[in-house]
């Protein structure tokens, strides 16, 4: 597989938002020799992300930005609610997204946020995801911008596919531990499924995403 043009981390970069954790991530990802783009997760701290990853913005304001990755545009939307596990998309963030998408209507776009706009059917995860109202509001925005080819997220520790207003949604697997599929689970349970990541490729104008499991070192 060729070297990546960019690396996207879909949130929960650290467990306790400690400086040492973020420095370890920087050391590990430096081996990939590719630009690194981070998405804030519910375990992350916005100030710490700005210290360690030079993301745009100031202070504790939402971590949101756009980046041109050659033929593909990346738009990062902050879905976190500081101090809580659940996600949130308030009007200010959606207004920012609307303006950011409107600024480049012809650029094939990958929209990334930590809390994927979907239901998993796993009660323990759905309770700490985006509310139905927030998912609908996000759907209204992306429906007006056909250049959005895919919406990607993390948070749920397993691969999940869904659709939002005609756009495909992909929750990436965790690079650490996977959640068990249990439609009755009131608490999160983990499985022995392998870690994984996603490879996105723009091929002849079509965005293709491969979910790649990582065999256990043992």
mmCIF file of C-alpha atoms in Angstrom:
data_model
loop_
_atom_site.group_PDB
_atom_site.id
_atom_site.type_symbol
_atom_site.label_atom_id
_atom_site.label_comp_id
_atom_site.label_asym_id
_atom_site.label_seq_id
_atom_site.Cartn_x
_atom_site.Cartn_y
_atom_site.Cartn_z
ATOM 1 C CA UNK A 1 0.000 0.000 0.000
ATOM 2 C CA UNK A 2 1.429 3.452 -0.870
ATOM 3 C CA UNK A 3 2.201 5.980 1.836
ATOM 4 C CA UNK A 4 -0.808 8.076 2.866
ATOM 5 C CA UNK A 5 -1.191 11.674 1.712
ATOM 6 C CA UNK A 6 -2.671 12.550 5.115
ATOM 7 C CA UNK A 7 -3.627 10.928 8.425
ATOM 8 C CA UNK A 8 -6.950 11.669 10.140
ATOM 9 C CA UNK A 9 -7.529 10.730 13.792
ATOM 10 C CA UNK A 10 -11.253 10.743 14.546
ATOM 11 C CA UNK A 11 -11.071 11.751 18.203
ATOM 12 C CA UNK A 12 -10.294 10.350 21.651
ATOM 13 C CA UNK A 13 -6.650 10.847 20.803
ATOM 14 C CA UNK A 14 -5.874 10.566 24.513
ATOM 15 C CA UNK A 15 -7.694 8.855 27.355
ATOM 16 C CA UNK A 16 -7.104 11.461 30.058
ATOM 17 C CA UNK A 17 -6.122 14.474 27.890
ATOM 18 C CA UNK A 18 -2.654 14.420 29.472
ATOM 19 C CA UNK A 19 0.236 16.169 27.737
ATOM 20 C CA UNK A 20 2.306 12.978 27.829
ATOM 21 C CA UNK A 21 -0.426 11.083 25.971
ATOM 22 C CA UNK A 22 -0.563 13.634 23.184
ATOM 23 C CA UNK A 23 3.217 13.678 22.876
ATOM 24 C CA UNK A 24 3.213 9.894 22.529
ATOM 25 C CA UNK A 25 0.658 10.160 19.724
ATOM 26 C CA UNK A 26 2.834 12.713 17.944
ATOM 27 C CA UNK A 27 5.854 10.428 18.233
ATOM 28 C CA UNK A 28 3.961 7.409 16.895
ATOM 29 C CA UNK A 29 2.303 9.183 13.986
ATOM 30 C CA UNK A 30 5.549 10.917 12.971
ATOM 31 C CA UNK A 31 6.680 7.565 11.568
ATOM 32 C CA UNK A 32 4.005 7.851 8.890
ATOM 33 C CA UNK A 33 5.655 10.990 7.503
ATOM 34 C CA UNK A 34 2.293 12.460 6.476
ATOM 35 C CA UNK A 35 0.342 15.539 7.559
ATOM 36 C CA UNK A 36 -1.737 14.823 10.658
ATOM 37 C CA UNK A 37 -5.297 16.097 11.150
ATOM 38 C CA UNK A 38 -7.095 15.610 14.450
ATOM 39 C CA UNK A 39 -10.767 15.597 15.402
ATOM 40 C CA UNK A 40 -11.696 16.382 19.026
ATOM 41 C CA UNK A 41 -13.316 13.538 20.956
ATOM 42 C CA UNK A 42 -15.061 13.376 24.301
ATOM 43 C CA UNK A 43 -11.824 12.278 26.012
ATOM 44 C CA UNK A 44 -9.858 15.175 24.534
ATOM 45 C CA UNK A 45 -9.213 18.705 25.726
ATOM 46 C CA UNK A 46 -9.434 21.550 23.233
ATOM 47 C CA UNK A 47 -6.625 23.562 24.819
ATOM 48 C CA UNK A 48 -4.341 20.535 24.847
ATOM 49 C CA UNK A 49 -5.128 19.774 21.203
ATOM 50 C CA UNK A 50 -4.124 23.312 20.297
ATOM 51 C CA UNK A 51 -0.881 23.032 22.269
ATOM 52 C CA UNK A 52 0.191 19.771 20.686
ATOM 53 C CA UNK A 53 -1.297 19.754 17.183
ATOM 54 C CA UNK A 54 -1.392 23.423 16.151
ATOM 55 C CA UNK A 55 -5.055 23.303 15.160
ATOM 56 C CA UNK A 56 -6.735 26.587 14.192
ATOM 57 C CA UNK A 57 -8.696 28.679 16.656
ATOM 58 C CA UNK A 58 -8.037 29.944 20.141
ATOM 59 C CA UNK A 59 -8.568 28.825 23.700
ATOM 60 C CA UNK A 60 -11.451 26.505 24.460
ATOM 61 C CA UNK A 61 -13.552 27.364 21.405
ATOM 62 C CA UNK A 62 -14.640 24.428 19.196
ATOM 63 C CA UNK A 63 -11.884 22.786 17.165
ATOM 64 C CA UNK A 64 -13.143 23.213 13.594
ATOM 65 C CA UNK A 65 -11.242 23.727 10.365
ATOM 66 C CA UNK A 66 -10.935 22.824 6.702
ATOM 67 C CA UNK A 67 -7.881 21.497 4.866
ATOM 68 C CA UNK A 68 -7.186 20.875 1.197
ATOM 69 C CA UNK A 69 -5.722 17.402 0.641
ATOM 70 C CA UNK A 70 -4.992 17.659 -3.054
ATOM 71 C CA UNK A 71 -8.166 16.606 -4.898
ATOM 72 C CA UNK A 72 -10.088 16.050 -1.635
ATOM 73 C CA UNK A 73 -11.174 18.629 0.932
ATOM 74 C CA UNK A 74 -11.371 17.715 4.621
ATOM 75 C CA UNK A 75 -13.792 19.560 6.903
ATOM 76 C CA UNK A 76 -13.513 18.874 10.640
ATOM 77 C CA UNK A 77 -16.570 19.648 12.783
ATOM 78 C CA UNK A 78 -16.420 19.667 16.594
ATOM 79 C CA UNK A 79 -19.233 17.516 18.033
ATOM 80 C CA UNK A 80 -17.994 17.469 21.630
ATOM 81 C CA UNK A 81 -19.644 18.821 24.741
ATOM 82 C CA UNK A 82 -16.793 19.552 27.204
ATOM 83 C CA UNK A 83 -16.975 17.462 30.345
ATOM 84 C CA UNK A 84 -19.553 15.049 28.915
ATOM 85 C CA UNK A 85 -19.461 11.927 26.764
ATOM 86 C CA UNK A 86 -22.473 12.781 24.612
ATOM 87 C CA UNK A 87 -22.210 14.850 21.467
ATOM 88 C CA UNK A 88 -23.730 18.182 20.516
ATOM 89 C CA UNK A 89 -24.148 20.284 17.382
ATOM 90 C CA UNK A 90 -25.415 23.718 18.347
ATOM 91 C CA UNK A 91 -26.536 26.383 15.839
ATOM 92 C CA UNK A 92 -23.172 28.147 15.917
ATOM 93 C CA UNK A 93 -21.313 25.048 14.803
ATOM 94 C CA UNK A 94 -23.842 24.284 12.094
ATOM 95 C CA UNK A 95 -23.656 27.862 10.846
ATOM 96 C CA UNK A 96 -19.877 27.504 10.653
ATOM 97 C CA UNK A 97 -20.293 24.260 8.704
ATOM 98 C CA UNK A 98 -22.762 25.835 6.287
ATOM 99 C CA UNK A 99 -20.396 28.720 5.556
ATOM 100 C CA UNK A 100 -17.374 26.427 5.229
ATOM 101 C CA UNK A 101 -19.089 24.106 2.770
ATOM 102 C CA UNK A 102 -20.489 27.041 0.794
ATOM 103 C CA UNK A 103 -16.949 28.386 0.356
ATOM 104 C CA UNK A 104 -15.895 25.407 -1.820
ATOM 105 C CA UNK A 105 -18.974 23.959 -3.563
ATOM 106 C CA UNK A 106 -17.009 22.106 -6.248
ATOM 107 C CA UNK A 107 -14.437 20.372 -4.031
ATOM 108 C CA UNK A 108 -15.149 16.715 -3.182
ATOM 109 C CA UNK A 109 -15.397 16.816 0.597
ATOM 110 C CA UNK A 110 -14.934 14.419 3.494
ATOM 111 C CA UNK A 111 -16.752 15.640 6.616
ATOM 112 C CA UNK A 112 -15.284 14.375 9.895
ATOM 113 C CA UNK A 113 -16.651 14.596 13.427
ATOM 114 C CA UNK A 114 -16.150 12.397 16.480
ATOM 115 C CA UNK A 115 -19.778 11.489 17.181
ATOM 116 C CA UNK A 116 -21.103 9.898 13.967
ATOM 117 C CA UNK A 117 -24.621 11.032 13.003
ATOM 118 C CA UNK A 118 -26.238 7.610 13.279
ATOM 119 C CA UNK A 119 -27.980 5.223 15.617
ATOM 120 C CA UNK A 120 -26.103 2.034 16.454
ATOM 121 C CA UNK A 121 -28.976 0.163 18.103
ATOM 122 C CA UNK A 122 -26.677 -0.299 21.116
ATOM 123 C CA UNK A 123 -28.420 1.691 23.893
ATOM 124 C CA UNK A 124 -25.231 2.436 25.824
ATOM 125 C CA UNK A 125 -23.687 4.157 22.806
ATOM 126 C CA UNK A 126 -26.850 5.818 21.527
ATOM 127 C CA UNK A 127 -27.269 7.533 24.897
ATOM 128 C CA UNK A 128 -23.898 9.276 24.434
ATOM 129 C CA UNK A 129 -24.200 10.020 20.733
ATOM 130 C CA UNK A 130 -25.807 12.894 18.872
ATOM 131 C CA UNK A 131 -29.468 13.547 19.593
ATOM 132 C CA UNK A 132 -32.054 12.903 16.859
ATOM 133 C CA UNK A 133 -32.568 16.673 16.581
ATOM 134 C CA UNK A 134 -28.854 17.270 16.044
ATOM 135 C CA UNK A 135 -28.686 14.510 13.443
ATOM 136 C CA UNK A 136 -31.630 16.018 11.582
ATOM 137 C CA UNK A 137 -30.083 19.487 11.710
ATOM 138 C CA UNK A 138 -26.784 18.194 10.345
ATOM 139 C CA UNK A 139 -28.682 16.370 7.625
ATOM 140 C CA UNK A 140 -30.324 19.629 6.552
ATOM 141 C CA UNK A 141 -26.904 21.227 6.102
ATOM 142 C CA UNK A 142 -25.247 18.427 4.151
ATOM 143 C CA UNK A 143 -28.325 17.919 1.960
ATOM 144 C CA UNK A 144 -27.718 21.384 0.513
ATOM 145 C CA UNK A 145 -24.090 20.582 -0.379
ATOM 146 C CA UNK A 146 -23.726 17.694 -2.826
ATOM 147 C CA UNK A 147 -19.927 17.914 -2.714
ATOM 148 C CA UNK A 148 -19.990 16.122 0.663
ATOM 149 C CA UNK A 149 -19.092 12.586 -0.378
ATOM 150 C CA UNK A 150 -18.908 10.904 3.013
ATOM 151 C CA UNK A 151 -19.358 11.667 6.712
ATOM 152 C CA UNK A 152 -16.909 9.870 8.997
ATOM 153 C CA UNK A 153 -16.642 9.542 12.750
ATOM 154 C CA UNK A 154 -15.365 7.369 15.575
ATOM 155 C CA UNK A 155 -16.695 7.160 19.159
ATOM 156 C CA UNK A 156 -18.570 3.850 18.918
ATOM 157 C CA UNK A 157 -15.520 1.540 18.805
ATOM 158 C CA UNK A 158 -16.766 -0.511 15.884
ATOM 159 C CA UNK A 159 -17.405 -0.223 12.150
ATOM 160 C CA UNK A 160 -20.939 1.017 11.461
ATOM 161 C CA UNK A 161 -22.416 2.150 8.145
ATOM 162 C CA UNK A 162 -25.488 4.354 7.824
ATOM 163 C CA UNK A 163 -26.992 7.115 5.704
ATOM 164 C CA UNK A 164 -27.889 10.726 6.440
ATOM 165 C CA UNK A 165 -30.017 12.544 3.871
ATOM 166 C CA UNK A 166 -28.553 10.459 1.072
ATOM 167 C CA UNK A 167 -24.939 10.743 2.230
ATOM 168 C CA UNK A 168 -23.042 7.726 3.454
ATOM 169 C CA UNK A 169 -21.936 7.724 7.083
ATOM 170 C CA UNK A 170 -19.042 5.582 8.290
ATOM 171 C CA UNK A 171 -18.058 5.103 11.918
ATOM 172 C CA UNK A 172 -14.471 3.856 11.893
ATOM 173 C CA UNK A 173 -13.290 1.012 14.097
ATOM 174 C CA UNK A 174 -11.092 1.803 17.064
ATOM 175 C CA UNK A 175 -7.322 1.451 16.803
ATOM 176 C CA UNK A 176 -7.465 0.237 20.414
ATOM 177 C CA UNK A 177 -10.420 -1.954 21.400
ATOM 178 C CA UNK A 178 -13.738 -2.809 19.731
ATOM 179 C CA UNK A 179 -17.234 -2.729 21.211
ATOM 180 C CA UNK A 180 -19.411 -5.817 21.242
ATOM 181 C CA UNK A 181 -22.554 -5.811 19.097
ATOM 182 C CA UNK A 182 -25.369 -6.190 21.630
ATOM 183 C CA UNK A 183 -28.668 -4.502 20.831
ATOM 184 C CA UNK A 184 -29.807 -4.795 24.435
ATOM 185 C CA UNK A 185 -26.654 -3.540 26.138
ATOM 186 C CA UNK A 186 -27.251 -0.859 28.761
ATOM 187 C CA UNK A 187 -23.507 -0.638 29.382
ATOM 188 C CA UNK A 188 -20.623 -0.742 26.941
ATOM 189 C CA UNK A 189 -19.016 -4.137 26.559
ATOM 190 C CA UNK A 190 -15.868 -4.819 24.585
ATOM 191 C CA UNK A 191 -14.973 -7.739 22.335
ATOM 192 C CA UNK A 192 -11.910 -9.548 21.067
ATOM 193 C CA UNK A 193 -12.399 -8.201 17.530
ATOM 194 C CA UNK A 194 -9.207 -6.772 16.033
ATOM 195 C CA UNK A 195 -8.366 -3.092 15.969
ATOM 196 C CA UNK A 196 -8.698 -1.366 12.628
ATOM 197 C CA UNK A 197 -8.500 1.776 10.562
ATOM 198 C CA UNK A 198 -9.947 3.130 7.328
ATOM 199 C CA UNK A 199 -8.164 3.971 4.087
ATOM 200 C CA UNK A 200 -9.954 6.614 2.008
ATOM 201 C CA UNK A 201 -9.016 6.994 -1.660
ATOM 202 C CA UNK A 202 -10.397 9.328 -4.304
ATOM 203 C CA UNK A 203 -10.399 7.244 -7.490
ATOM 204 C CA UNK A 204 -11.563 8.858 -10.735
ATOM 205 C CA UNK A 205 -13.629 11.294 -8.705
ATOM 206 C CA UNK A 206 -15.230 8.600 -6.527
ATOM 207 C CA UNK A 207 -14.448 8.390 -2.814
ATOM 208 C CA UNK A 208 -13.757 4.788 -1.825
ATOM 209 C CA UNK A 209 -13.248 3.700 1.800
ATOM 210 C CA UNK A 210 -11.565 0.442 2.861
ATOM 211 C CA UNK A 211 -11.878 -0.787 6.452
ATOM 212 C CA UNK A 212 -8.615 -2.516 7.301
ATOM 213 C CA UNK A 213 -8.354 -4.768 10.390
ATOM 214 C CA UNK A 214 -5.053 -4.983 12.215
ATOM 215 C CA UNK A 215 -4.001 -8.496 13.261
ATOM 216 C CA UNK A 216 -3.084 -8.901 16.911
ATOM 217 C CA UNK A 217 0.651 -8.876 17.602
ATOM 218 C CA UNK A 218 0.139 -11.952 19.746
#
